[in-house]
């Protein structure tokens, strides 16, 4: 067997076990105890790196690189205030915070890069979620200024089930045309997707970086715009590997309930 054939065979052998695995979509969750606090006050924010529709497996989340809240035009560092709270034996984090003023509080997290050997890349999911204090409806369109970020065109709080959510994928503050956006919801186990195609919904932004999705069910929905980082990183084996930069936003859909 000639060398090129042999290397092709070796590549195929290495690819086989990967092809057998379902393509699980990773999502950095940042989920508050409520999307709207009608009277302000206490909110807890849970951070887990997982596969939301499948309910796991949970992945190790090291102490984040950055964590903060943007409210009233001011960003506050919250990294020193989080507590480790493992989920399924994997490291995850929780934050308790008090919202004293009316207006949107946008919580954001920059996790440490996660090495995914099955995909041969690092993953960094910049994730954010908005809590509307005193149901003010104000301030929700402020940008955190993350390297990749979804700019909501729909107010991300107080949404009904069935509403569409529209956002713009930004990279370096500029729209990212035709960016791929993966969509999942946090499944409490009551929904069984008929097959793998239903687990992650996939949409693409248009030429202006804008995407839209109608949420068919109550609960927390995550939108993950996936972009390739400009600079490679070095894998644990010392190889240059790509970095998946995700821009995530979480929004809650609430059912209309008859009085
Ligand atoms: Cu994973």
mmCIF file of C-alpha atoms and ligand atoms in Angstrom, residues 24 26 51 57 59 114 116, ligand 1:
data_model
loop_
_atom_site.group_PDB
_atom_site.id
_atom_site.type_symbol
_atom_site.label_atom_id
_atom_site.label_comp_id
_atom_site.label_asym_id
_atom_site.label_seq_id
_atom_site.Cartn_x
_atom_site.Cartn_y
_atom_site.Cartn_z
ATOM 1 C CA UNK A 24 -24.544 17.126 20.072
ATOM 2 C CA UNK A 26 -22.974 22.474 23.115
ATOM 3 C CA UNK A 51 -26.697 20.092 25.747
ATOM 4 C CA UNK A 57 -24.254 15.244 29.384
ATOM 5 C CA UNK A 59 -19.506 19.422 30.465
ATOM 6 C CA UNK A 114 -13.262 24.377 26.357
ATOM 7 C CA UNK A 116 -13.487 19.439 22.476
HETATM 8 CU CU1 LIG B 1 -20.640 18.718 24.501
#
